[in-house]
CSV table of C-alpha atoms and ligand atoms in Angstrom, one decimal:
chain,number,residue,atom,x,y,z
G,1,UNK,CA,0.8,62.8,59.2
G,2,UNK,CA,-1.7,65.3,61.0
G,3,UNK,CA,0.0,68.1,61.4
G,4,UNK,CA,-2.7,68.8,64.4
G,5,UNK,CA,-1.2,65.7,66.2
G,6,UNK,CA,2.1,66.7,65.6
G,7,UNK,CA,2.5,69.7,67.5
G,8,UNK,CA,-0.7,68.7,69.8
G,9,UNK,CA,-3.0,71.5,69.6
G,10,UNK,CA,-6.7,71.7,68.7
G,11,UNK,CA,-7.5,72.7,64.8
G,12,UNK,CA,-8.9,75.7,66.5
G,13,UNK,CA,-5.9,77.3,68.0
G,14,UNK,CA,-4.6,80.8,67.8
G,15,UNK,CA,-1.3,81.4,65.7
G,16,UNK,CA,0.0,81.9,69.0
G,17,UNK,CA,-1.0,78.6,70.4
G,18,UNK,CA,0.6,77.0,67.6
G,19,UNK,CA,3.6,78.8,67.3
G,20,UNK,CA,4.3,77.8,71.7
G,21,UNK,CA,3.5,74.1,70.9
G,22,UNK,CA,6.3,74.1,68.0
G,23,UNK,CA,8.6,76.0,70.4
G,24,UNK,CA,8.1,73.7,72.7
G,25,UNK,CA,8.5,70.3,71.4
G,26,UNK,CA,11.3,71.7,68.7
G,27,UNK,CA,13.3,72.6,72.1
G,28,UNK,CA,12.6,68.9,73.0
G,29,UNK,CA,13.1,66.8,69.8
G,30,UNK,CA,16.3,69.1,68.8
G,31,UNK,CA,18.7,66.7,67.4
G,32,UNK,CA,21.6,68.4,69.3
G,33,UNK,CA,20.2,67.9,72.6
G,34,UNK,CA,20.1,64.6,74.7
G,35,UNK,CA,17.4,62.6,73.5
G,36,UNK,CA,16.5,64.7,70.6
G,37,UNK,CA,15.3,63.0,67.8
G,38,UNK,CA,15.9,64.1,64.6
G,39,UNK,CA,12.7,62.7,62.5
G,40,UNK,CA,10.4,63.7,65.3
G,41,UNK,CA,12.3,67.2,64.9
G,42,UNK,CA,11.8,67.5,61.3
G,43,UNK,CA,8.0,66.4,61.7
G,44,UNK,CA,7.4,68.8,63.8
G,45,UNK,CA,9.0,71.5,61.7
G,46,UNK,CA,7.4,70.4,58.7
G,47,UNK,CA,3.8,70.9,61.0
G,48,UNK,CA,4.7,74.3,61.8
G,49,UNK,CA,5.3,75.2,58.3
G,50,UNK,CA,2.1,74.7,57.5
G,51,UNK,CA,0.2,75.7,60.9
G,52,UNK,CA,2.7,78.7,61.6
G,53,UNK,CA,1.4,80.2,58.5
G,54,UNK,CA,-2.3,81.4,58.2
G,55,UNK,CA,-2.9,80.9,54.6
G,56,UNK,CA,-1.2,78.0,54.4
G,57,UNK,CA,-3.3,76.5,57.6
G,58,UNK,CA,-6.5,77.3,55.8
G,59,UNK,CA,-5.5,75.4,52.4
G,60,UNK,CA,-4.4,72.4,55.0
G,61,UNK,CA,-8.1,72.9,56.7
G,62,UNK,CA,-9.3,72.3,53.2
G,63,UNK,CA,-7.4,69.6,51.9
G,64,UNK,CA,-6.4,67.6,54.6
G,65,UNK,CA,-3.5,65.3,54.5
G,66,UNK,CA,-4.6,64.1,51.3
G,67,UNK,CA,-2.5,67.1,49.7
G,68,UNK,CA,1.4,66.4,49.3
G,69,UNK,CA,3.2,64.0,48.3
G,70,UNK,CA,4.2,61.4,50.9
G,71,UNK,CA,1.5,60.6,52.6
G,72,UNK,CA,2.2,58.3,55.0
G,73,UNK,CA,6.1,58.6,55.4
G,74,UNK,CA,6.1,61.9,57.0
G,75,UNK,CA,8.2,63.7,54.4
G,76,UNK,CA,5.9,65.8,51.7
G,77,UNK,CA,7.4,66.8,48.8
G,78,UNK,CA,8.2,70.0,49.9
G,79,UNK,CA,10.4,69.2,52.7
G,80,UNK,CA,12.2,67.1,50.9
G,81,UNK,CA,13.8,69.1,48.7
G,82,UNK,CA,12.8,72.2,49.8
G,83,UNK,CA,14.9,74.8,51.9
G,84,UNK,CA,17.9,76.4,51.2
G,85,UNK,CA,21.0,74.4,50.3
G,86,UNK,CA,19.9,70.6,50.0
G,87,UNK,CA,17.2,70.0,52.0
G,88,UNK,CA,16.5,70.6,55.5
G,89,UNK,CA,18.9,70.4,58.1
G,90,UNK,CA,17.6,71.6,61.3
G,91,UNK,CA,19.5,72.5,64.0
G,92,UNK,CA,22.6,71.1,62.9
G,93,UNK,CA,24.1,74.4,63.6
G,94,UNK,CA,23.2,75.2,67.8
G,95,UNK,CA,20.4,77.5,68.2
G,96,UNK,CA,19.9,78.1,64.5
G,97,UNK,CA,16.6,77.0,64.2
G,98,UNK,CA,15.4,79.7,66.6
G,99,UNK,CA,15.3,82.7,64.8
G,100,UNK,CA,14.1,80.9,61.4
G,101,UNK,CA,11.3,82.6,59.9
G,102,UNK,CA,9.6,79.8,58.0
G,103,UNK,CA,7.4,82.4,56.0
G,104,UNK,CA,10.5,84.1,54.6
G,105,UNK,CA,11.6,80.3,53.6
G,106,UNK,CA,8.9,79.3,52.3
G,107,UNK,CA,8.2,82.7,50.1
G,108,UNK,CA,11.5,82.2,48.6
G,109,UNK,CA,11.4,78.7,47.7
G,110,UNK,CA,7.8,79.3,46.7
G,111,UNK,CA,9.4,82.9,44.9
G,112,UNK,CA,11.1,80.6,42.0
G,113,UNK,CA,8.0,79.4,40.9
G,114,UNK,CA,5.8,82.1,40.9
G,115,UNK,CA,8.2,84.7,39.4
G,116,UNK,CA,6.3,86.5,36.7
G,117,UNK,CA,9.7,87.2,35.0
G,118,UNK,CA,10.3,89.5,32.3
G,119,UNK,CA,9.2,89.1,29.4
G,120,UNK,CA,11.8,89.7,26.6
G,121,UNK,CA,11.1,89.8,22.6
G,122,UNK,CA,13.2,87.1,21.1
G,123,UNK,CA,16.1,88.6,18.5
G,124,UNK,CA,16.2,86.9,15.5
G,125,UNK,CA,18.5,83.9,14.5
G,126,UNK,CA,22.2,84.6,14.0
G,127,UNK,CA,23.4,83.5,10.4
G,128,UNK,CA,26.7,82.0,10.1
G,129,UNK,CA,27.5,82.0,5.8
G,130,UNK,CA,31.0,80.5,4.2
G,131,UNK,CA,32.8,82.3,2.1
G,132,UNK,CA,35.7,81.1,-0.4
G,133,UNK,CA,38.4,83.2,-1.7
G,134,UNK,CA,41.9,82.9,-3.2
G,135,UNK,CA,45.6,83.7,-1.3
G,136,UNK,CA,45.8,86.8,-3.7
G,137,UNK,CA,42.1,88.1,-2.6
G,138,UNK,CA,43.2,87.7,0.9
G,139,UNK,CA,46.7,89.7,0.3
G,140,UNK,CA,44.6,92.8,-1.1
G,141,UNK,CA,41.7,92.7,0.4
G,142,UNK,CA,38.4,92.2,-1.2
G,143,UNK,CA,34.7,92.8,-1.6
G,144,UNK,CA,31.8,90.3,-2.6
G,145,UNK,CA,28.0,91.2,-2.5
G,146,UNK,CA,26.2,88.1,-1.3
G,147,UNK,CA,22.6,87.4,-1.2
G,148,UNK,CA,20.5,85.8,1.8
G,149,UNK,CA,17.1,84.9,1.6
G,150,UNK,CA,16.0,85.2,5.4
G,151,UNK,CA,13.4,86.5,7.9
G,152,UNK,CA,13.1,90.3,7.3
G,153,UNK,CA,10.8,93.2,8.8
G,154,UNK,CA,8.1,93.6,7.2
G,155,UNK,CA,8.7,96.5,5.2
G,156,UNK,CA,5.1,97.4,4.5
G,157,UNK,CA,3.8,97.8,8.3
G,158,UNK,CA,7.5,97.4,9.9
G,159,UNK,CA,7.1,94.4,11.5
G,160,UNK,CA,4.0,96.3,13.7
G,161,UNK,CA,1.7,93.8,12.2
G,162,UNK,CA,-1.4,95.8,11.0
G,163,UNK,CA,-2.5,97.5,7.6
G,164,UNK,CA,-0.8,100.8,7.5
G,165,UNK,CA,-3.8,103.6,8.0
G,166,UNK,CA,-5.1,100.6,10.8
G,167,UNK,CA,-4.7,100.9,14.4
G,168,UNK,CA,-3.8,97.7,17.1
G,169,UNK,CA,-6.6,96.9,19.2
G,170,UNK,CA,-6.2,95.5,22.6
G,171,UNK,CA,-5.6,91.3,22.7
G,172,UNK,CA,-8.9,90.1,24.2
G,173,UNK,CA,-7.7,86.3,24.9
G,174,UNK,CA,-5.4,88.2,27.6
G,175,UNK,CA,-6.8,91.3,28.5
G,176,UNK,CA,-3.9,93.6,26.8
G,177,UNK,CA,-1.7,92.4,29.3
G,178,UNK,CA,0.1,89.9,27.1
G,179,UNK,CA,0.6,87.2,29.7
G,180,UNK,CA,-2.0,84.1,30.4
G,181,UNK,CA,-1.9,83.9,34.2
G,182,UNK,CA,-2.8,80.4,35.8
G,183,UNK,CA,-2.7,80.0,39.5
G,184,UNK,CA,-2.6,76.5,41.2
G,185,UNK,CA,-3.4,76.4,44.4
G,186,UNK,CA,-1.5,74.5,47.2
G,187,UNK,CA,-1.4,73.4,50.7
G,188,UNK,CA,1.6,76.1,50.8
G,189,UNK,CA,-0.2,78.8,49.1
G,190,UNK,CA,-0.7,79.4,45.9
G,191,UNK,CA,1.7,79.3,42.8
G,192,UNK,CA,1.2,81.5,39.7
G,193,UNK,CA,2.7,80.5,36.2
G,194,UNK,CA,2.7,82.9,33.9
G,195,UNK,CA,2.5,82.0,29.9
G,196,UNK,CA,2.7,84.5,26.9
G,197,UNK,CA,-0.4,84.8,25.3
G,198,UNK,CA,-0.7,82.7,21.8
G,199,UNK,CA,-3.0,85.0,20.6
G,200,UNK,CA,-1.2,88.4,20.5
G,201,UNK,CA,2.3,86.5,20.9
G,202,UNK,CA,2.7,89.0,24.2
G,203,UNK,CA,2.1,91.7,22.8
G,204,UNK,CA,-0.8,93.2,24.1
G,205,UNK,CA,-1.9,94.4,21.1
G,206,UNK,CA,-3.4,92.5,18.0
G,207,UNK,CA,-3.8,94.3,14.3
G,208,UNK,CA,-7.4,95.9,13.6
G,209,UNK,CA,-6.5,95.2,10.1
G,210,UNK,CA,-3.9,92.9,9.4
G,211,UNK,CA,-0.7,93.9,7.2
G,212,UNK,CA,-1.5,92.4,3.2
G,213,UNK,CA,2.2,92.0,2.8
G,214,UNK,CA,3.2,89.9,5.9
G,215,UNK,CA,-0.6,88.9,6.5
G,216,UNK,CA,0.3,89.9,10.5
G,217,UNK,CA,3.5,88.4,11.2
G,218,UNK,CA,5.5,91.3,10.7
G,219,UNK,CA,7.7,89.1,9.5
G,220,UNK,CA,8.6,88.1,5.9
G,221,UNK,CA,11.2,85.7,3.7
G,222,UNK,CA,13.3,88.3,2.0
G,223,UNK,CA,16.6,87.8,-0.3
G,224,UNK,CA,18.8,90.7,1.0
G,225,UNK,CA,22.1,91.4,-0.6
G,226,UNK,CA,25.2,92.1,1.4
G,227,UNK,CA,28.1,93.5,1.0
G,228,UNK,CA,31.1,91.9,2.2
G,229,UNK,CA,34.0,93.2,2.9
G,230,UNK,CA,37.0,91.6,3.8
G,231,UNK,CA,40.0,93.1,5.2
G,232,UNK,CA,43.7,92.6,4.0
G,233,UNK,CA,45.5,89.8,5.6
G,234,UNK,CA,42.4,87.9,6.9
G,235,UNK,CA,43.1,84.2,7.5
G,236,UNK,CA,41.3,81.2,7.1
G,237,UNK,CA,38.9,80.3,9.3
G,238,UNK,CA,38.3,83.6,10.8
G,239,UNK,CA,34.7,85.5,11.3
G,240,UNK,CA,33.5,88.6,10.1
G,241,UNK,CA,31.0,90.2,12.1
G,242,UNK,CA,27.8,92.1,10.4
G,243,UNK,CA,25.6,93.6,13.3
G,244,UNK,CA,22.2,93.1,12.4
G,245,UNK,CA,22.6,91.4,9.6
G,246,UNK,CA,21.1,87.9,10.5
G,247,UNK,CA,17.1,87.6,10.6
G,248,UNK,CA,14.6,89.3,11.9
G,249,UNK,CA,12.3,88.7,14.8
G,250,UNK,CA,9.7,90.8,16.8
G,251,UNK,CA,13.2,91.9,19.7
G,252,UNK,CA,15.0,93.4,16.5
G,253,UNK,CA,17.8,91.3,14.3
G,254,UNK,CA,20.6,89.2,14.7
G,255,UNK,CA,23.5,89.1,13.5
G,256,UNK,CA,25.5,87.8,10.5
G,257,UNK,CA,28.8,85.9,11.0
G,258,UNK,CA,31.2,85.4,7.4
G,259,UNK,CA,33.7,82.6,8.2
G,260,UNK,CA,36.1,83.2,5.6
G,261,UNK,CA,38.1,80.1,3.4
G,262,UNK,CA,41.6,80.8,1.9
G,263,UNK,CA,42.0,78.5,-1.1
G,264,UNK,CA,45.3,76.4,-1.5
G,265,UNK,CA,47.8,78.3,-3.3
G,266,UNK,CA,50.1,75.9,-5.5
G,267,UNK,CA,52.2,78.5,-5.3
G,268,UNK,CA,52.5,80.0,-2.6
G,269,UNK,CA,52.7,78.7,1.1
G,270,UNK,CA,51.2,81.1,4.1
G,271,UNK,CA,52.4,80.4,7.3
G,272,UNK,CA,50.9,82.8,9.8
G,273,UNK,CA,52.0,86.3,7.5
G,274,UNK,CA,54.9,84.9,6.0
G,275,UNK,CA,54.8,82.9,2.8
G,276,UNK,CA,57.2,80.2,1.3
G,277,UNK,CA,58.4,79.2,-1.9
G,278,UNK,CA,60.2,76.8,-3.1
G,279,UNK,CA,62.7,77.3,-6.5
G,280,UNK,CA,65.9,74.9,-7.7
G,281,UNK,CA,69.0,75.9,-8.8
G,282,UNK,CA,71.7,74.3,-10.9
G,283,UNK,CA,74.8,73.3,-9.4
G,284,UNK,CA,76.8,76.1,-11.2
G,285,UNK,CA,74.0,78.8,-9.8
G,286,UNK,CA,74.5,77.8,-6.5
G,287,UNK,CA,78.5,77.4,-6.8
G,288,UNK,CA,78.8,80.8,-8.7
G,289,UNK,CA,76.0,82.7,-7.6
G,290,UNK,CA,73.3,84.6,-9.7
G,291,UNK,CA,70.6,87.0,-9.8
G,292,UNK,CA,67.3,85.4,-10.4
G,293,UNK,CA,63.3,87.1,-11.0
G,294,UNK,CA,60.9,85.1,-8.4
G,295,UNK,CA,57.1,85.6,-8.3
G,296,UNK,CA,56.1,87.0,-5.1
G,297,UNK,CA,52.0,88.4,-4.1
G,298,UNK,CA,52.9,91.6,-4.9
G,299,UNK,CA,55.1,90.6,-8.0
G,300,UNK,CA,58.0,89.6,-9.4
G,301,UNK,CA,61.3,90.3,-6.9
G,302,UNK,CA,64.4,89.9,-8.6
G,303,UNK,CA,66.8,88.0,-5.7
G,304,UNK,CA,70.4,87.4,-5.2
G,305,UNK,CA,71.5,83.7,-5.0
G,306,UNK,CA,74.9,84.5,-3.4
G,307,UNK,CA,77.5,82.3,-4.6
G,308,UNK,CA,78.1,79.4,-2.2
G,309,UNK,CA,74.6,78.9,-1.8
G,310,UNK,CA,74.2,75.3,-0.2
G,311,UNK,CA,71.0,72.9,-0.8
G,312,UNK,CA,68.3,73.7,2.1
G,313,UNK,CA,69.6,77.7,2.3
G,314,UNK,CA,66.6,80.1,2.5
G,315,UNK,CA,66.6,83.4,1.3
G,316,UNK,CA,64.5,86.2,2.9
G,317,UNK,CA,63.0,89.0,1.4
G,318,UNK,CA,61.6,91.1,4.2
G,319,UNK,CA,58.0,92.9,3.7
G,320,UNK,CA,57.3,90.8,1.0
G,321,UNK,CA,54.8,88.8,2.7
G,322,UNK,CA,50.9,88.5,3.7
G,323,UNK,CA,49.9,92.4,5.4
G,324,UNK,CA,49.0,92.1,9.1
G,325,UNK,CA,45.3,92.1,9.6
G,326,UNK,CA,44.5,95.6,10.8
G,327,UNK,CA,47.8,96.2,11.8
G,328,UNK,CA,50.8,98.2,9.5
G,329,UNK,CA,53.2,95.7,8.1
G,330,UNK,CA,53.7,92.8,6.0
G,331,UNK,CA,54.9,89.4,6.9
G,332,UNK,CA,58.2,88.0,5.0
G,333,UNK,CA,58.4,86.1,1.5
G,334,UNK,CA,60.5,83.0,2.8
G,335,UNK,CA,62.9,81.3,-0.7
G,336,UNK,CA,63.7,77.9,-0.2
G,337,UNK,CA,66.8,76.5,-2.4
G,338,UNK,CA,66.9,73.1,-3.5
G,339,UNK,CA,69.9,72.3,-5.7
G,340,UNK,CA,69.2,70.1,-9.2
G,341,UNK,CA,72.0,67.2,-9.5
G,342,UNK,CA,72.4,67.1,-13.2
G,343,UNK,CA,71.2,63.9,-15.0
G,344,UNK,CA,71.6,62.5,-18.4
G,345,UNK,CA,74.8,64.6,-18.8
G,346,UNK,CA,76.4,65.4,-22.7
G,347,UNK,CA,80.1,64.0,-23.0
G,348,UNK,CA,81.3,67.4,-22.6
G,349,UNK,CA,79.7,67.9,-19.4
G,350,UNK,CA,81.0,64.7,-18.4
G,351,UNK,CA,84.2,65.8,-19.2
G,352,UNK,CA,84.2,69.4,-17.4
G,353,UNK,CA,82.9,67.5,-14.1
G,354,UNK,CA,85.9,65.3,-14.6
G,355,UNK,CA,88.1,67.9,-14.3
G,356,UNK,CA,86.0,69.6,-11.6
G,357,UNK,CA,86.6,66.2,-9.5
G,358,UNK,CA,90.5,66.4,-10.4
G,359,UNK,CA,90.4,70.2,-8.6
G,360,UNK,CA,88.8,68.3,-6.3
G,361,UNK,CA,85.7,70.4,-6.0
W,1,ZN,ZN1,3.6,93.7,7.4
W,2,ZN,ZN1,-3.0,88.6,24.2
């Protein structure tokens, strides 16, 4: 497509000239209007584009219609998926093509591409670490030291990367400005892509001398031990949080995430801050009652099985369970009665449940 022949003006016409010519025929071609013609329309938007703008004319002067991507179909690359909201759609809306300012379009579609953007140092990696410990570790609380070989500063030069006593000097592969600038130039203007420079990593700034420890990375493989704490009443499967404790990169350090593991208990049950257990009684204990010693997280508990106690009856002993995390309180020790059904009874025993069925017990 010449864009020329499109809007039917000489290559040597004004800005003006140009801009009457698209007027014109965009008035006539409008798709809403009888006898518009909506590929003609878009053709000759698509010429204006180019013409309307000065800069963009000139690189069009240069290339020809040899640049883009369509060629012969009419649609260069841009227009097809250029413009705001999915493609072009001119004049689908009466009148709205008239006040369009093409250059603003253009600068903003053009805008995403040739955004320098900021440049931001990378924090280092997060570390995520498991940590195993027992039902009566998580009741009191506890503290383990753990050690983590990782990416540390540099403690010699503090991750500035030169020999202490040594200066920076300015990065001569980009000028001190830390960025590699390339500019491609197109029949819409120009687009600039901006790269951090390998050399200096963005910085700027490369080491006179560089640091003997890290040898210029700022950056070494250090074993750090931690201290972990972990609160009362944590549960499994839930994260500690150490700020800064991850690794070490040039934007500063990550952090360190614990997930904590509560071991099986054999013992002991936890549901949410309560815990169960489970103890059998004789027939006799249940029938008379009796005062028995239990084993509870923060000792033994001495309980009364009230007489009449039935199989399946739970006793509660308020308190006695798991502390809420970061909250007063405890949860409840839950007792769960099973009643034994003597076996392998004596002759005498035999005998007294005789007469226990004659009182009809
Ligand atoms: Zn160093
Ligand atoms: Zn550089």
């Amino acid at each position: 497509m010449d864009y020329y022949q499109t809007l039917g003006v000489p290559k040597n016409a004004s800005k003006d000239e140009v801009k009457r010519a698209y007027r014109k025929l965009a008035h006539k071609y409008h798709p809403d209007k009888q006898g518009g013609d909506e590929k003609k329309f878009k053709e000759i938007n698509e010429a204006y584009q180019v013409l309307g703008d000065e800069e963009k004319k000139a690189q069009y002067d240069q290339f020809g219609s040899n640049f883009g991507s369509g060629g012969g179909s009419g649609s260069h690359g841009f227009s097809a998926k250029g413009g705001p909201a999915g493609g072009w759609n001119f004049g689908s809306r009466a009148g709205g093509f008239e006040g369009v300012d093409f250059g603003d379009i253009f600068s903003e579609f053009f805008g995403a591409g040739a955004r320098t953007g900021t440049r931001t140092k990378q924090k280092g990696r997060d570390i995520k670490a498991d940590m195993m410990i027992s039902l009566e570790e998580a009741y009191r609380g506890v503290e383990r030291e753990i050690s983590l070989k990782k990416n540390a500063m540099c403690s010699k030069c503090n991750g500035s990367k030169n020999e202490p006593g040594t200066s920076l000097k300015g990065c001569k592969a980009c000028g001190g400005s830390g960025e590699i600038r390339q500019t491609h130039r197109t029949v819409l203007g120009s687009i600039t892509q901006v790269h951090e420079c390998a050399e200096c990593k963005g910085e700027g700034k490369i080491p006179e001398k560089k640091c003997s420890k890290c040898r210029g990375a700022g950056i070494v493989q250090e074993a750090e031990r931690i201290n972990i704490k972990i609160p009362a009443g944590i549960h499994s499967g839930e994260h500690i949080a150490f700020q800064g404790k991850g690794e070490a990169a040039a934007g500063g350090y990550g952090n360190l995430y614990v997930e904590v593991h509560i071991k099986e208990n054999p013992q002991f049950e936890r549901e949410g801050d309560d815990i169960y257990t489970n103890i059998e009684i004789s027939m006799p204990q249940a029938a008379l009652g009796e005062t028995m010693t239990i084993k509870t997280l923060s000792g033994e508990q001495d309980i009364q099985i009230p007489s009449g106690t039935e199989s399946g009856a739970m006793i509660k002993l308020q308190g006695k369970g798991m502390p809420r995390l970061h909250r007063p309180g405890h949860g409840d020790h839950c007792v769960r009665i099973a009643i034994r059904t003597p076996k392998n009874l004596s002759k005498h025993a035999k005998e007294l449940l005789s007469e226990l069925r004659k009182e009809g017990i």
